[in-house]
């Protein structure tokens, strides 16, 4: 993971704990679905979308297994918002 | 089967009355109405819209016209609206149930009132006792807090009562106005799921004690036995956090998981005590908790494809009506010609606690 991706992962952990009240301090490689139920996971994805002003598609979400995957995806999308979100 | 001896003495379901508010909105219109609210806080509104579509509800009846919700900005205003609407809808369901049973309000000996969507003291049952001129000796049991399980649990408690007083009539009235609990400032995913799933409605189950004879209500089933099941340490699976603005929903994704883990064993244990097995049950009356809950029921109980068709239809047509839901499904079954003498049915619902209630019916 790059420095930026590690920063995003740290912020996702903070969102989960402080904004959503989830009892979760996920390790980077940990399977998200194994630790968070589907509503909690969805809440986290929505919170991440709001925080970074990105949209995560269903297919992208399906291939995002770990916190590190999610952080990489968000870092990439947030770095190129105009290109990613253009119609 | 050793149930035969119990059959004649068991309380009977004489009728199920139902009432829905006249204000109906299809799901897309409701989504359009909520979109502006969501867009204030959420970046990806389409995701939230998809959540509303995923619950497989085509529309809901609402206690008030849409414009009536705009001014409900405090718990007191929501609850005042709830009292007015609950009285109206409760009366309609109660009158419908009694008319179907061929009874009058003065024939009712015990009125159980169940809800989880508003509070009132005197409770709604007292207000209806006045309005319908019910007898002064009417016994009233208002029950708040059982949530979605209260339709089945209320029916079970009413039959407990009728076993002690077999010459009497009991009514379980459920009024749920979920739309009046909407927390507009709570844009959490559980609240958005709940706002897409729950609708408003009322149902009244009319039950008669075993000593009142079979001739009065030949088509209604007897309630042979009931079973409550409490799941320890599951308090945060479902419920309300009571906040300044009203009832904020607590909803965990564990609900279908609990159904999958427990319901098969709970049902088998209960039926086994009566010398029965799942294959003996012809009619399944399941709470319309949502698509994942209904799928979990189907999987846990290994039901045939169309066994829960009535529950699926009710979910699609009116949404999850909390405690009234399972009673709407029971009423639908009683309206049709599917149930015949000798058939057995099982009504099952789950709710905050977390807990389930199972009711064995015999035609």
Coordinates of C-alpha atoms in Angstrom, one line a residue:
Chain A
X1 CA 0.0 0.0 0.0
X2 CA 1.1 3.5 -0.8
X3 CA 1.3 6.2 1.9
X4 CA -1.9 7.7 0.5
X5 CA -3.7 4.3 0.6
X6 CA -2.6 3.8 4.2
X7 CA -4.0 7.3 5.1
X8 CA -7.3 6.3 3.5
X9 CA -7.4 3.0 5.4
X10 CA -6.8 4.9 8.6
X11 CA -9.6 7.3 7.9
X12 CA -12.0 4.4 7.0
X13 CA -11.2 2.8 10.4
X14 CA -12.0 6.2 12.1
X15 CA -15.3 6.5 10.2
X16 CA -16.3 3.0 11.2
X17 CA -15.5 3.6 14.9
X18 CA -16.4 7.2 15.5
X19 CA -19.1 8.1 12.9
X20 CA -20.8 4.7 12.7
X21 CA -20.1 3.3 16.2
X22 CA -18.9 0.0 14.8
X23 CA -16.8 -2.2 17.1
X24 CA -14.2 -2.8 14.4
X25 CA -10.6 -1.9 14.1
X26 CA -9.9 -3.9 10.9
X27 CA -6.5 -4.9 9.9
X28 CA -5.6 -3.9 6.3
X29 CA -5.8 -7.4 4.9
X30 CA -8.9 -8.5 7.0
X31 CA -11.9 -9.7 5.1
X32 CA -14.6 -7.0 5.5
X33 CA -17.5 -9.4 5.1
X34 CA -16.1 -11.7 7.8
X35 CA -16.2 -8.9 10.5
X36 CA -19.1 -6.7 9.5
X37 CA -22.7 -7.7 8.8
X38 CA -24.2 -6.6 5.5
X39 CA -26.0 -3.5 7.0
X40 CA -22.8 -2.4 8.8
X41 CA -20.7 -3.0 5.6
X42 CA -23.2 -1.0 3.5
X43 CA -23.2 1.8 6.1
X44 CA -19.4 1.9 5.9
X45 CA -19.4 2.1 2.1
X46 CA -22.0 4.9 2.2
X47 CA -20.0 6.8 4.7
X48 CA -16.8 6.3 2.6
X49 CA -18.6 7.6 -0.5
X50 CA -19.8 10.7 1.4
X51 CA -16.4 11.4 3.0
X52 CA -14.4 11.1 -0.3
X53 CA -17.2 12.2 -2.7
X54 CA -16.8 9.1 -4.8
X55 CA -19.3 6.5 -6.1
X56 CA -18.5 2.8 -5.7
X57 CA -20.3 0.7 -8.2
X58 CA -21.8 -2.7 -7.4
X59 CA -19.2 -4.6 -9.3
X60 CA -16.4 -2.7 -7.7
X61 CA -17.9 -3.3 -4.3
X62 CA -18.1 -7.0 -5.0
X63 CA -14.4 -7.3 -5.7
X64 CA -13.5 -5.3 -2.7
X65 CA -12.7 -7.9 -0.1
X66 CA -10.4 -6.3 2.4
X67 CA -9.9 -2.9 4.0
X68 CA -6.7 -2.6 1.9
X69 CA -8.8 -3.2 -1.3
X70 CA -11.3 -0.6 -0.3
X71 CA -8.6 2.0 0.6
X72 CA -6.9 1.4 -2.8
X73 CA -10.1 1.8 -4.7
X74 CA -11.1 5.0 -2.8
X75 CA -7.6 6.5 -3.2
X76 CA -7.7 5.9 -6.9
X77 CA -11.2 7.3 -7.4
X78 CA -10.6 10.3 -5.1
X79 CA -7.5 11.2 -7.0
X80 CA -9.3 11.4 -10.3
X81 CA -12.9 12.5 -9.5
X82 CA -13.6 14.4 -12.7
X83 CA -12.6 11.6 -14.9
X84 CA -14.2 8.9 -12.8
X85 CA -17.5 10.6 -12.4
X86 CA -17.9 12.1 -15.8
X87 CA -21.1 11.0 -17.6
Chain B
X1 CA -52.5 -37.8 16.8
X2 CA -53.1 -36.8 20.4
X3 CA -54.2 -33.3 19.4
X4 CA -57.8 -34.5 18.6
X5 CA -58.8 -34.5 22.3
X6 CA -57.7 -30.8 22.6
X7 CA -59.4 -29.7 19.5
X8 CA -63.0 -29.0 20.7
X9 CA -61.8 -27.2 23.9
X10 CA -59.3 -24.9 22.1
X11 CA -60.1 -21.2 21.4
X12 CA -61.1 -20.4 17.8
X13 CA -60.1 -17.7 15.4
X14 CA -63.5 -16.4 14.3
X15 CA -62.3 -13.7 12.0
X16 CA -59.5 -11.2 11.1
X17 CA -60.6 -7.7 10.4
X18 CA -58.2 -5.4 8.5
X19 CA -57.9 -1.7 7.7
X20 CA -55.5 0.3 5.6
X21 CA -55.2 4.1 5.4
X22 CA -56.7 5.5 2.3
X23 CA -53.5 7.4 1.4
X24 CA -51.5 5.1 -0.9
X25 CA -48.2 5.9 -2.6
X26 CA -46.2 3.6 -4.9
X27 CA -42.6 3.0 -4.0
X28 CA -41.1 5.3 -6.7
X29 CA -43.3 8.2 -5.5
X30 CA -42.0 7.6 -2.0
X31 CA -38.4 7.5 -3.2
X32 CA -39.0 10.8 -5.1
X33 CA -40.4 12.3 -1.9
X34 CA -37.4 11.3 0.2
X35 CA -34.7 12.0 -2.4
X36 CA -34.3 15.7 -1.4
X37 CA -33.9 14.7 2.2
X38 CA -31.2 12.1 1.4
X39 CA -29.3 14.4 -1.0
X40 CA -28.7 16.9 1.9
X41 CA -26.4 14.4 3.6
X42 CA -25.5 11.6 1.1
X43 CA -23.3 11.9 -1.9
X44 CA -24.5 8.7 -3.7
X45 CA -28.3 9.1 -3.5
X46 CA -28.8 6.4 -6.1
X47 CA -27.4 3.8 -3.7
X48 CA -30.1 4.8 -1.2
X49 CA -32.8 4.6 -3.8
X50 CA -31.6 1.1 -4.7
X51 CA -32.0 0.1 -1.0
X52 CA -35.7 1.2 -1.2
X53 CA -36.1 -0.9 -4.4
X54 CA -34.4 -3.9 -2.9
X55 CA -37.0 -4.5 -0.2
X56 CA -39.5 -5.6 -2.9
X57 CA -42.3 -3.4 -1.8
X58 CA -44.4 -1.9 -4.6
X59 CA -46.0 0.8 -2.4
X60 CA -47.3 1.7 1.1
X61 CA -50.5 3.0 2.7
X62 CA -49.7 6.0 4.8
X63 CA -51.6 7.3 7.9
X64 CA -51.5 10.9 6.5
X65 CA -51.4 12.4 3.0
X66 CA -47.8 13.1 2.1
X67 CA -48.1 16.8 2.8
X68 CA -49.3 16.1 6.3
X69 CA -45.9 14.8 7.4
X70 CA -44.1 18.2 6.7
X71 CA -45.2 19.7 10.0
X72 CA -44.4 16.7 12.2
X73 CA -41.1 18.0 13.5
X74 CA -41.4 16.9 17.1
X75 CA -42.2 13.7 18.9
X76 CA -45.3 15.3 20.4
X77 CA -46.7 16.2 17.0
X78 CA -45.9 12.8 15.6
X79 CA -47.5 11.1 18.5
X80 CA -50.6 13.3 18.5
X81 CA -51.1 12.4 14.8
X82 CA -50.5 8.8 15.7
X83 CA -53.3 8.9 18.4
X84 CA -55.8 10.4 15.9
X85 CA -55.0 8.0 13.1
X86 CA -54.7 4.9 15.4
X87 CA -58.1 5.6 16.8
X88 CA -59.6 5.8 13.3
X89 CA -57.8 2.9 11.8
X90 CA -58.2 0.8 14.9
X91 CA -61.9 1.4 14.9
X92 CA -62.2 0.4 11.3
X93 CA -60.2 -2.9 11.8
X94 CA -62.1 -3.7 15.0
X95 CA -65.5 -3.1 13.3
X96 CA -64.5 -5.2 10.3
X97 CA -63.3 -8.1 12.5
X98 CA -66.5 -8.1 14.6
X99 CA -68.7 -7.9 11.5
X100 CA -66.9 -10.8 9.9
X101 CA -67.4 -12.8 13.1
X102 CA -71.1 -11.9 13.4
X103 CA -70.4 -10.2 16.7
X104 CA -71.1 -6.7 18.2
X105 CA -68.7 -4.5 20.2
X106 CA -70.7 -5.4 23.4
X107 CA -69.9 -9.1 22.9
X108 CA -66.1 -8.5 23.5
X109 CA -65.0 -9.5 27.0
X110 CA -61.3 -8.8 26.6
X111 CA -59.5 -6.4 24.2
X112 CA -55.8 -6.8 23.7
X113 CA -54.2 -3.7 22.0
X114 CA -50.7 -4.1 20.5
X115 CA -48.5 -1.5 18.9
X116 CA -45.0 -0.3 18.8
X117 CA -45.4 2.9 16.8
X118 CA -47.0 5.3 19.3
X119 CA -48.0 5.8 22.9
X120 CA -51.2 6.9 24.6
X121 CA -52.7 6.9 28.1
X122 CA -55.5 6.2 28.2
X123 CA -54.5 3.7 25.6
X124 CA -56.2 3.4 22.2
X125 CA -58.3 0.4 23.5
X126 CA -59.9 2.7 26.1
X127 CA -60.7 5.3 23.5
X128 CA -62.3 2.6 21.3
X129 CA -64.3 1.2 24.2
X130 CA -65.9 4.7 24.5
X131 CA -66.4 5.2 20.8
X132 CA -67.9 1.7 20.2
X133 CA -69.8 1.6 23.5
X134 CA -68.2 -1.6 24.6
X135 CA -69.3 -3.2 27.9
X136 CA -68.2 -1.5 31.2
X137 CA -66.7 -4.9 32.3
X138 CA -64.4 -5.0 29.3
X139 CA -60.9 -6.1 30.3
X140 CA -58.2 -4.3 28.5
X141 CA -54.6 -5.2 28.0
X142 CA -52.5 -2.7 26.1
X143 CA -49.1 -4.1 25.0
X144 CA -46.3 -1.9 23.8
X145 CA -42.9 -2.9 22.8
X146 CA -43.1 -6.4 21.3
X147 CA -42.8 -5.0 17.8
X148 CA -43.3 -7.2 14.8
X149 CA -43.9 -10.3 17.0
X150 CA -46.9 -8.8 18.8
X151 CA -49.5 -10.0 16.3
X152 CA -48.6 -13.6 16.9
X153 CA -47.7 -13.1 20.5
X154 CA -51.0 -11.1 21.2
X155 CA -53.0 -14.0 19.6
X156 CA -51.1 -16.4 21.8
X157 CA -51.8 -14.4 25.0
X158 CA -55.4 -14.0 24.1
X159 CA -55.8 -17.8 23.7
X160 CA -54.1 -18.3 27.0
X161 CA -56.8 -16.1 28.5
X162 CA -59.6 -17.9 26.7
X163 CA -58.4 -21.2 28.0
X164 CA -59.2 -19.8 31.5
X165 CA -62.5 -18.2 30.3
X166 CA -63.7 -20.5 27.6
X167 CA -67.1 -18.8 27.3
X168 CA -65.7 -15.4 26.4
X169 CA -64.7 -13.4 23.4
X170 CA -61.3 -11.8 23.1
X171 CA -60.0 -9.5 20.4
X172 CA -56.4 -8.7 19.5
X173 CA -56.2 -5.3 17.9
X174 CA -52.9 -4.4 16.2
X175 CA -52.4 -0.8 15.0
X176 CA -49.0 0.1 13.5
X177 CA -48.4 3.5 11.9
X178 CA -44.8 3.1 11.0
X179 CA -44.7 6.2 8.8
X180 CA -45.3 8.4 11.9
X181 CA -42.1 7.1 13.4
X182 CA -39.9 8.2 10.5
X183 CA -36.8 10.1 11.8
X184 CA -36.1 12.5 9.0
X185 CA -32.8 13.6 10.4
X186 CA -31.5 10.0 10.8
X187 CA -30.0 9.2 7.5
X188 CA -28.3 6.0 8.7
X189 CA -28.6 3.0 6.5
X190 CA -30.8 1.0 9.0
X191 CA -33.3 4.0 9.0
X192 CA -33.3 4.2 5.3
X193 CA -33.9 0.5 4.9
X194 CA -36.8 0.8 7.5
X195 CA -38.3 3.8 5.7
X196 CA -38.4 1.7 2.5
X197 CA -39.9 -1.4 4.1
X198 CA -42.5 -0.5 6.7
X199 CA -46.0 0.6 6.0
X200 CA -49.2 1.5 8.0
X201 CA -52.1 -0.8 8.8
X202 CA -54.4 -2.3 11.5
X203 CA -55.8 -5.8 12.0
X204 CA -58.2 -7.3 14.6
X205 CA -58.2 -11.0 15.4
X206 CA -61.5 -12.1 16.9
X207 CA -61.1 -15.2 19.1
X208 CA -63.8 -17.1 20.9
X209 CA -63.3 -19.5 23.8
X210 CA -63.8 -23.3 23.3
X211 CA -67.1 -23.4 25.2
X212 CA -68.8 -21.1 22.7
X213 CA -69.3 -24.0 20.3
X214 CA -68.2 -24.7 16.7
X215 CA -71.4 -23.7 15.0
X216 CA -70.8 -20.0 15.2
X217 CA -67.7 -19.9 13.2
X218 CA -67.3 -23.0 11.2
X219 CA -64.4 -21.8 9.0
X220 CA -62.0 -20.3 11.5
X221 CA -59.1 -22.4 12.9
X222 CA -58.7 -23.5 16.5
X223 CA -55.5 -22.4 18.2
X224 CA -54.2 -25.7 19.5
X225 CA -50.9 -24.6 21.1
X226 CA -48.5 -21.7 21.2
X227 CA -44.8 -21.3 21.9
X228 CA -42.7 -18.3 22.9
X229 CA -39.0 -18.4 22.2
X230 CA -36.6 -15.9 23.7
X231 CA -33.0 -15.5 22.3
X232 CA -30.7 -14.3 25.1
X233 CA -28.4 -11.4 24.7
X234 CA -29.8 -10.1 21.4
X235 CA -31.2 -6.8 22.6
X236 CA -29.5 -4.8 19.9
X237 CA -30.8 -6.9 17.0
X238 CA -34.0 -4.8 16.7
X239 CA -35.8 -2.1 18.6
X240 CA -36.1 1.6 19.2
X241 CA -33.6 4.0 20.7
X242 CA -36.1 6.6 22.2
X243 CA -34.6 10.0 21.3
X244 CA -36.0 13.6 21.6
X245 CA -37.5 13.4 18.2
X246 CA -39.2 10.0 18.8
X247 CA -38.3 6.4 18.0
X248 CA -35.0 5.8 16.2
X249 CA -34.8 2.4 14.7
X250 CA -32.3 -0.2 15.8
X251 CA -32.0 -2.8 13.0
X252 CA -29.3 -5.3 12.6
X253 CA -28.6 -7.6 9.7
X254 CA -28.6 -10.4 12.1
X255 CA -32.4 -10.9 11.8
X256 CA -32.2 -13.3 8.9
X257 CA -29.2 -15.0 10.4
X258 CA -31.2 -15.7 13.6
X259 CA -34.0 -17.1 11.6
X260 CA -31.6 -19.4 9.8
X261 CA -29.9 -20.5 13.0
X262 CA -32.9 -21.0 15.2
X263 CA -36.3 -21.3 13.5
X264 CA -35.9 -24.8 12.1
X265 CA -35.1 -26.2 15.5
X266 CA -37.6 -24.1 17.4
X267 CA -40.4 -25.2 15.0
X268 CA -39.4 -28.9 15.1
X269 CA -39.2 -28.9 18.9
X270 CA -42.6 -27.3 19.3
X271 CA -44.3 -29.6 16.7
X272 CA -42.6 -32.6 18.1
X273 CA -44.1 -32.0 21.5
X274 CA -47.5 -32.4 19.8
X275 CA -46.5 -35.5 17.8
X276 CA -46.2 -33.4 14.7
X277 CA -43.5 -32.6 12.1
X278 CA -43.1 -29.9 9.5
X279 CA -44.7 -32.1 6.8
X280 CA -48.0 -32.1 8.7
X281 CA -48.3 -28.3 8.3
X282 CA -50.3 -27.3 5.2
X283 CA -50.5 -23.5 5.8
X284 CA -47.5 -21.3 6.7
X285 CA -48.4 -17.9 8.0
X286 CA -45.0 -16.1 8.3
X287 CA -44.3 -12.5 9.3
X288 CA -43.4 -10.4 6.3
X289 CA -40.2 -9.1 7.8
X290 CA -38.6 -8.4 4.4
X291 CA -37.2 -10.4 1.5
X292 CA -34.2 -11.7 3.4
X293 CA -36.3 -12.7 6.4
X294 CA -38.8 -14.6 4.2
X295 CA -36.0 -16.3 2.3
X296 CA -34.5 -17.3 5.6
X297 CA -37.8 -18.7 6.7
X298 CA -38.1 -20.7 3.5
X299 CA -34.5 -22.0 3.8
X300 CA -34.6 -22.8 7.5
X301 CA -37.9 -24.6 7.3
X302 CA -37.1 -26.2 3.9
X303 CA -40.5 -25.0 2.5
X304 CA -41.8 -25.6 -1.0
X305 CA -41.5 -22.7 -3.4
X306 CA -45.0 -21.3 -2.9
X307 CA -45.5 -22.0 0.8
X308 CA -45.0 -18.3 1.7
X309 CA -46.8 -16.9 -1.3
X310 CA -49.3 -15.0 0.8
X311 CA -46.5 -13.4 2.9
X312 CA -44.6 -12.4 -0.3
X313 CA -47.7 -10.9 -1.8
X314 CA -48.5 -9.0 1.4
X315 CA -45.0 -7.6 1.6
X316 CA -45.1 -6.5 -2.0
X317 CA -48.6 -4.9 -1.8
X318 CA -48.4 -3.1 1.6
X319 CA -44.9 -3.5 3.0
X320 CA -44.0 -4.7 6.5
X321 CA -46.9 -3.7 8.8
X322 CA -44.9 -4.7 11.9
X323 CA -47.3 -6.6 14.3
X324 CA -50.2 -6.4 11.9
X325 CA -48.3 -8.1 9.1
X326 CA -48.8 -11.7 10.1
X327 CA -52.5 -11.0 10.9
X328 CA -53.0 -9.6 7.4
X329 CA -51.5 -12.9 6.0
X330 CA -53.8 -14.9 8.3
X331 CA -56.8 -12.9 7.2
X332 CA -55.9 -13.5 3.6
X333 CA -55.8 -17.2 4.2
X334 CA -59.2 -17.1 6.0
X335 CA -60.7 -15.2 3.1
X336 CA -59.7 -17.9 0.6
X337 CA -61.0 -21.4 0.2
X338 CA -57.6 -23.1 0.6
X339 CA -58.0 -24.2 4.2
X340 CA -60.1 -27.3 4.8
X341 CA -61.3 -29.3 7.8
X342 CA -58.4 -31.3 9.1
X343 CA -55.7 -28.9 7.9
X344 CA -52.9 -27.6 10.2
X345 CA -51.3 -24.2 10.0
X346 CA -48.4 -22.5 11.7
X347 CA -48.2 -18.8 12.3
X348 CA -44.7 -17.5 13.1
X349 CA -43.3 -14.1 13.8
X350 CA -40.2 -12.5 15.3
X351 CA -39.6 -9.3 17.0
X352 CA -37.5 -7.3 19.5
X353 CA -36.0 -9.1 22.4
X354 CA -35.0 -10.8 20.2
X355 CA -37.7 -13.5 20.2
X356 CA -40.2 -15.5 18.2
X357 CA -43.8 -16.7 18.7
X358 CA -45.2 -19.8 17.1
X359 CA -48.9 -20.5 16.9
X360 CA -50.3 -23.9 15.9
X361 CA -53.7 -23.7 14.1
X362 CA -56.1 -26.5 13.2
X363 CA -59.1 -26.3 10.8

